[in-house]
């Protein structure tokens, strides 16, 4: 399980490694804030391609055979970032990075759960969420420190990340395969996407879907827009500051997974939803007051909300999904997460260009807060089982 966890950390680092570098790309390649949001959001195109076309692949061919190509695509994405000389290369690199994460996350998450020593699904979910957040916390810290303190700020972190991916590949080769009879001929593999929610669990599905949507909306805001907020509103232009703020969000999330491990899945999900309005309110307050300490507090609350929301909602989905259609229910849940990771960020970018950044951030906070409250109300009324 530790070997697979190393690979998971490596895969998830790729999605947020560019976060502290976006202002540098903006100045180097001369593009506007709307283009920046599209560069971030196009990552979801790769996620969707991996989910809809290859979402069931690791169940059929084995975890190792699905994880290794994911790491290989991650290597290709990193190479494109290193060689990038314009905006087009950033789009290509982000799509490849999203595909690598989408393909690798499903296989590695299932693999960790299956290798959990006591076969405890709750412990497996905790481990998967925790290692996910460790990778997300490490990446912006690495790129922020190197961009501020080392030469070649747009390339050095990716060169180091190449080595991390190679270590992840070696770990995958050493881990035990858990799929008993993996299929090898292509003719035996089913490529048909499975997405949908059976009628009997739709009422219970609503709250986990809303929870993961608002969770990844907040994560997307930090990953794409926090560097701009820091530079324009708080006059903090260093990549190191942006990296530290993004790293703080995911580090708090990782710690919250461990601290709240005894909280039931439903309680964790509803507690996370209750914290989202507070996190968004504090975020807007920090923006209006131009206060870095307030932003740090908002980030702590947001990290805790995202951690509890993600872990709790994922466990609820695993609990309510019927065995004969589990993959299609989980795929529907992941679609909600990908939508949350992209659509709000695009909306904020478009609204900010048409009006002002602070109004766009306020609208974002209100929408996320209302969705969280509505999801919590539905969750309280839905049957617990």
Coordinates of C-alpha atoms in Angstrom, one line a residue:
X1 CA 0.0 0.0 0.0
X2 CA 2.9 2.4 0.7
X3 CA 4.3 1.8 -2.7
X4 CA 0.9 2.7 -4.4
X5 CA 0.6 5.7 -2.1
X6 CA 4.0 7.0 -3.4
X7 CA 2.6 6.7 -7.0
X8 CA -0.6 8.5 -5.9
X9 CA 1.3 11.4 -4.5
X10 CA 3.3 11.6 -7.7
X11 CA 0.2 11.6 -9.9
X12 CA -1.7 14.2 -7.9
X13 CA 1.2 16.6 -7.7
X14 CA 0.9 17.3 -11.5
X15 CA -2.4 19.0 -11.3
X16 CA -1.4 21.9 -9.0
X17 CA 2.3 22.2 -9.7
X18 CA 1.8 25.2 -12.1
X19 CA -0.3 27.1 -9.6
X20 CA 2.4 29.5 -8.2
X21 CA 3.7 29.9 -11.8
X22 CA 0.6 31.3 -13.4
X23 CA 1.6 35.0 -12.9
X24 CA 5.0 34.2 -14.4
X25 CA 3.4 32.6 -17.4
X26 CA 1.0 35.6 -17.7
X27 CA 4.0 38.0 -17.9
X28 CA 6.1 35.7 -20.1
X29 CA 3.5 34.8 -22.7
X30 CA 1.3 37.9 -22.4
X31 CA -2.2 36.6 -22.0
X32 CA -5.2 37.9 -20.0
X33 CA -7.1 36.6 -17.0
X34 CA -9.8 34.9 -19.1
X35 CA -7.1 32.9 -20.9
X36 CA -5.6 32.0 -17.6
X37 CA -8.9 30.5 -16.4
X38 CA -9.2 28.5 -19.6
X39 CA -5.7 27.2 -19.3
X40 CA -6.6 26.0 -15.8
X41 CA -10.0 24.6 -16.7
X42 CA -8.9 22.7 -19.9
X43 CA -7.3 20.3 -17.4
X44 CA -10.9 18.9 -17.0
X45 CA -11.0 17.9 -20.7
X46 CA -8.3 15.4 -19.9
X47 CA -10.1 14.3 -16.8
X48 CA -13.3 13.6 -18.7
X49 CA -11.5 11.8 -21.5
X50 CA -9.9 9.5 -19.0
X51 CA -13.2 8.9 -17.1
X52 CA -15.5 8.4 -20.1
X53 CA -13.2 6.3 -22.2
X54 CA -10.9 4.6 -19.7
X55 CA -12.8 4.8 -16.5
X56 CA -13.3 1.0 -16.2
X57 CA -9.9 0.1 -17.6
X58 CA -8.1 -0.8 -14.4
X59 CA -10.9 -3.1 -13.3
X60 CA -10.4 -5.1 -16.5
X61 CA -6.6 -5.0 -17.3
X62 CA -5.3 -4.6 -13.7
X63 CA -4.3 -1.7 -11.6
X64 CA -0.6 -1.8 -12.6
X65 CA -1.3 -1.8 -16.3
X66 CA -3.6 1.3 -15.9
X67 CA -1.3 3.2 -13.5
X68 CA 1.9 2.9 -15.6
X69 CA 0.4 4.6 -18.7
X70 CA -1.0 7.3 -16.4
X71 CA 2.5 8.0 -15.1
X72 CA 3.8 7.9 -18.7
X73 CA 1.3 10.6 -19.8
X74 CA 2.3 12.6 -16.8
X75 CA 5.9 12.4 -18.1
X76 CA 4.7 13.7 -21.5
X77 CA 2.8 16.5 -19.9
X78 CA 5.8 17.6 -17.9
X79 CA 8.0 17.5 -20.9
X80 CA 5.6 19.8 -22.7
X81 CA 5.7 22.3 -19.8
X82 CA 9.5 22.2 -19.8
X83 CA 9.7 23.0 -23.6
X84 CA 6.7 25.4 -23.6
X85 CA 7.3 28.6 -25.6
X86 CA 3.7 29.9 -25.8
X87 CA 0.1 29.6 -24.7
X88 CA -0.7 26.7 -27.0
X89 CA 1.9 24.5 -25.2
X90 CA 0.3 25.3 -21.9
X91 CA -3.1 24.1 -23.1
X92 CA -1.6 20.8 -24.4
X93 CA 0.3 20.2 -21.2
X94 CA -2.8 20.8 -19.0
X95 CA -4.9 18.5 -21.1
X96 CA -2.3 15.8 -20.8
X97 CA -1.9 16.4 -17.1
X98 CA -5.7 16.1 -16.6
X99 CA -5.7 12.8 -18.5
X100 CA -2.9 11.4 -16.4
X101 CA -4.6 12.4 -13.2
X102 CA -8.0 11.1 -14.4
X103 CA -6.6 7.7 -15.5
X104 CA -4.3 7.3 -12.5
X105 CA -6.6 8.4 -9.7
X106 CA -9.3 5.8 -10.2
X107 CA -6.8 2.9 -10.5
X108 CA -4.6 4.0 -7.6
X109 CA -7.5 4.8 -5.3
X110 CA -9.0 1.4 -5.8
X111 CA -5.6 -0.2 -5.5
X112 CA -5.0 1.4 -2.1
X113 CA -8.3 0.3 -0.8
X114 CA -7.7 -3.3 -1.9
X115 CA -4.2 -3.4 -0.4
X116 CA -5.4 -2.0 3.0
X117 CA -4.1 -4.6 5.5
X118 CA -7.4 -5.1 7.3
X119 CA -9.6 -4.9 4.2
X120 CA -11.3 -2.0 5.9
X121 CA -13.1 0.2 3.3
X122 CA -13.3 3.1 5.7
X123 CA -9.6 3.0 6.4
X124 CA -9.0 2.6 2.7
X125 CA -11.0 5.7 1.9
X126 CA -9.1 7.7 4.6
X127 CA -5.8 6.5 3.2
X128 CA -6.8 7.4 -0.4
X129 CA -8.0 10.9 0.5
X130 CA -5.0 11.5 2.8
X131 CA -2.3 10.6 0.2
X132 CA -4.3 12.6 -2.5
X133 CA -4.0 15.8 -0.3
X134 CA -0.3 15.1 0.5
X135 CA 0.5 15.2 -3.2
X136 CA -1.6 18.4 -3.7
X137 CA 0.1 20.1 -0.8
X138 CA 3.6 19.2 -1.9
X139 CA 3.4 20.4 -5.5
X140 CA 2.7 24.1 -5.1
X141 CA 5.2 24.3 -2.2
X142 CA 7.9 22.8 -4.4
X143 CA 7.2 25.0 -7.5
X144 CA 6.7 28.1 -5.3
X145 CA 10.0 27.7 -3.5
X146 CA 12.0 27.0 -6.6
X147 CA 10.4 29.8 -8.6
X148 CA 11.3 32.3 -5.9
X149 CA 14.7 31.0 -4.9
X150 CA 16.2 29.1 -7.8
X151 CA 17.1 29.8 -11.5
X152 CA 14.9 28.9 -14.4
X153 CA 11.6 29.3 -12.5
X154 CA 9.4 28.0 -15.3
X155 CA 11.4 24.8 -15.8
X156 CA 13.3 23.6 -12.8
X157 CA 10.3 22.3 -10.8
X158 CA 9.2 20.3 -13.8
X159 CA 12.7 18.7 -14.2
X160 CA 12.5 17.6 -10.5
X161 CA 8.9 16.4 -11.0
X162 CA 10.1 14.1 -13.8
X163 CA 12.3 12.3 -11.2
X164 CA 9.3 12.1 -8.9
X165 CA 7.2 10.5 -11.6
X166 CA 10.0 8.0 -12.3
X167 CA 10.1 7.1 -8.6
X168 CA 6.3 6.7 -8.8
X169 CA 6.7 4.3 -11.7
X170 CA 9.2 2.2 -9.9
X171 CA 6.9 2.0 -6.9
X172 CA 4.0 0.8 -9.2
X173 CA 6.3 -2.0 -10.6
X174 CA 7.0 -3.1 -7.0
X175 CA 3.4 -3.2 -5.8
X176 CA 1.2 -6.3 -5.6
X177 CA -1.4 -6.6 -8.3
X178 CA -4.9 -7.1 -6.9
X179 CA -7.0 -7.8 -10.0
X180 CA -7.2 -11.6 -10.1
X181 CA -7.7 -12.3 -13.8
X182 CA -6.7 -9.2 -15.8
X183 CA -7.8 -9.2 -19.4
X184 CA -5.1 -8.9 -22.0
X185 CA -6.7 -9.1 -25.5
X186 CA -8.2 -5.7 -26.6
X187 CA -11.2 -7.5 -27.9
X188 CA -12.2 -8.6 -24.3
X189 CA -12.1 -5.0 -23.0
X190 CA -15.3 -3.0 -22.7
X191 CA -14.8 0.7 -23.6
X192 CA -18.5 1.7 -23.1
X193 CA -18.8 4.6 -20.6
X194 CA -21.1 3.9 -17.6
X195 CA -22.6 7.0 -16.2
X196 CA -25.9 7.3 -14.4
X197 CA -27.7 7.1 -11.0
X198 CA -30.4 4.4 -10.4
X199 CA -33.8 5.8 -9.4
X200 CA -33.7 4.2 -6.0
X201 CA -30.7 6.2 -4.7
X202 CA -31.2 9.5 -6.5
X203 CA -32.4 11.3 -3.3
X204 CA -29.3 10.1 -1.5
X205 CA -27.0 11.0 -4.4
X206 CA -27.9 14.7 -4.4
X207 CA -26.0 15.7 -1.3
X208 CA -22.7 13.9 -2.1
X209 CA -22.8 15.3 -5.6
X210 CA -23.3 18.9 -4.4
X211 CA -20.6 18.3 -1.7
X212 CA -18.0 17.2 -4.2
X213 CA -19.0 20.0 -6.6
X214 CA -18.5 22.8 -4.0
X215 CA -15.3 21.1 -2.7
X216 CA -13.6 21.1 -6.0
X217 CA -14.9 24.6 -6.8
X218 CA -13.1 25.9 -3.8
X219 CA -10.0 23.9 -4.6
X220 CA -10.1 25.2 -8.2
X221 CA -10.4 28.8 -7.0
X222 CA -7.2 28.3 -4.9
X223 CA -5.3 26.5 -7.7
X224 CA -6.2 29.0 -10.4
X225 CA -7.1 32.3 -9.0
X226 CA -5.3 32.8 -5.6
X227 CA -2.0 33.9 -7.3
X228 CA -3.9 36.7 -9.0
X229 CA -5.8 37.7 -5.9
X230 CA -2.6 37.8 -3.9
X231 CA -0.8 39.9 -6.6
X232 CA -3.7 42.4 -7.4
X233 CA -5.5 42.8 -4.1
X234 CA -2.9 42.0 -1.4
X235 CA 0.3 43.1 -3.3
X236 CA 1.9 39.8 -2.7
X237 CA 3.7 39.0 -6.0
X238 CA 6.1 36.3 -4.9
X239 CA 5.5 32.8 -6.3
X240 CA 6.6 31.5 -2.9
X241 CA 3.6 33.2 -1.2
X242 CA 1.1 31.7 -3.7
X243 CA 2.7 28.3 -3.3
X244 CA 2.5 28.5 0.5
X245 CA -1.2 29.5 0.5
X246 CA -2.1 26.7 -1.9
X247 CA 0.0 24.2 0.0
X248 CA -1.6 25.4 3.3
X249 CA -5.1 24.5 1.9
X250 CA -4.2 21.0 1.0
X251 CA -2.0 20.4 4.0
X252 CA -4.9 21.3 6.3
X253 CA -7.1 19.0 4.3
X254 CA -4.6 16.1 4.8
X255 CA -4.4 16.8 8.5
X256 CA -8.2 17.0 8.8
X257 CA -8.5 13.5 7.2
X258 CA -6.4 12.1 10.1
X259 CA -8.0 14.3 12.8
X260 CA -11.6 13.4 11.9
X261 CA -11.0 9.8 11.0
X262 CA -13.6 8.6 13.6
X263 CA -16.3 10.9 12.3
X264 CA -19.0 8.9 10.4
X265 CA -19.2 9.4 6.6
X266 CA -22.5 11.3 6.8
X267 CA -21.4 13.5 9.7
X268 CA -18.2 14.3 7.9
X269 CA -20.0 15.3 4.7
X270 CA -22.6 17.5 6.5
X271 CA -19.9 19.1 8.6
X272 CA -17.9 20.0 5.5
X273 CA -21.0 21.5 3.9
X274 CA -21.6 23.6 7.1
X275 CA -18.1 25.0 6.9
X276 CA -18.2 26.0 3.2
X277 CA -20.2 29.3 3.8
X278 CA -17.8 30.3 6.5
X279 CA -14.8 29.6 4.3
X280 CA -16.2 31.5 1.4
X281 CA -17.3 34.4 3.6
X282 CA -13.8 34.6 5.1
X283 CA -12.3 34.5 1.6
X284 CA -14.3 37.5 0.4
X285 CA -13.6 39.3 3.7
X286 CA -9.9 38.9 3.1
X287 CA -10.3 40.1 -0.4
X288 CA -12.2 43.3 0.6
X289 CA -10.0 44.0 3.6
X290 CA -6.8 43.2 1.6
X291 CA -5.7 41.1 4.6
X292 CA -3.2 38.3 4.4
X293 CA -3.9 37.0 7.9
X294 CA -7.6 36.8 7.1
X295 CA -6.7 34.8 3.9
X296 CA -4.7 32.4 6.0
X297 CA -7.7 31.9 8.3
X298 CA -10.1 31.4 5.3
X299 CA -7.6 28.8 3.9
X300 CA -7.6 26.8 7.2
X301 CA -11.4 26.7 7.2
X302 CA -11.6 25.9 3.5
X303 CA -9.1 23.1 3.9
X304 CA -11.1 21.5 6.7
X305 CA -14.3 21.9 4.8
X306 CA -12.9 20.4 1.6
X307 CA -11.3 17.5 3.5
X308 CA -14.5 16.5 5.4
X309 CA -16.7 17.1 2.4
X310 CA -14.6 15.0 0.0
X311 CA -13.9 12.1 2.3
X312 CA -17.5 12.0 3.6
X313 CA -19.2 12.3 0.3
X314 CA -16.9 9.7 -1.3
X315 CA -17.7 7.2 1.5
X316 CA -21.4 7.9 1.2
X317 CA -21.3 7.2 -2.6
X318 CA -19.4 3.9 -2.0
X319 CA -22.0 2.9 0.6
X320 CA -25.2 3.7 -1.4
X321 CA -24.0 2.5 -4.8
X322 CA -25.5 -0.9 -5.7
X323 CA -22.8 -3.5 -6.5
X324 CA -24.0 -4.1 -10.0
X325 CA -23.7 -0.5 -11.1
X326 CA -21.1 0.9 -8.7
X327 CA -18.8 2.1 -11.5
X328 CA -21.5 4.2 -13.2
X329 CA -22.6 5.8 -9.9
X330 CA -18.9 6.6 -9.0
X331 CA -18.4 8.0 -12.5
X332 CA -21.5 10.3 -12.1
X333 CA -20.0 11.5 -8.8
X334 CA -16.7 12.2 -10.5
X335 CA -18.4 14.2 -13.2
X336 CA -19.8 16.5 -10.5
X337 CA -16.3 16.9 -9.1
X338 CA -14.9 17.8 -12.6
X339 CA -17.7 20.3 -13.1
X340 CA -16.9 21.9 -9.8
X341 CA -13.2 22.1 -10.7
X342 CA -13.8 23.9 -14.0
X343 CA -17.2 25.7 -14.4
X344 CA -16.9 28.1 -11.4
X345 CA -13.4 29.1 -12.3
X346 CA -14.4 29.9 -15.9
X347 CA -17.4 31.8 -14.6
X348 CA -15.2 33.9 -12.2
X349 CA -12.8 34.7 -15.0
X350 CA -15.5 35.8 -17.4
X351 CA -17.3 37.9 -14.8
X352 CA -14.1 39.5 -13.6
X353 CA -13.2 40.6 -17.1
X354 CA -16.7 42.1 -17.6
X355 CA -17.0 43.8 -14.2
X356 CA -14.4 43.5 -11.5
X357 CA -12.5 40.7 -9.7
X358 CA -14.0 41.5 -6.3
X359 CA -17.6 41.3 -7.6
X360 CA -16.7 38.0 -9.3
X361 CA -15.3 36.6 -6.1
X362 CA -18.4 37.7 -4.2
X363 CA -20.7 36.0 -6.6
X364 CA -18.6 32.9 -6.4
X365 CA -18.8 32.9 -2.6
X366 CA -22.5 33.4 -2.6
X367 CA -23.2 30.7 -5.1
X368 CA -21.0 28.1 -3.3
X369 CA -22.5 29.1 0.1
X370 CA -26.0 28.7 -1.2
X371 CA -25.2 25.3 -2.8
X372 CA -23.6 24.1 0.4
X373 CA -26.6 25.1 2.5
X374 CA -29.1 23.5 0.0
X375 CA -27.0 20.3 -0.1
X376 CA -26.9 20.2 3.7
X377 CA -30.7 20.6 3.9
X378 CA -31.3 17.8 1.4
X379 CA -28.8 15.6 3.2
X380 CA -30.5 16.1 6.5
X381 CA -33.9 15.1 5.0
X382 CA -32.6 12.1 3.0
X383 CA -32.6 8.7 4.6
X384 CA -29.3 7.9 6.4
X385 CA -29.1 4.5 4.7

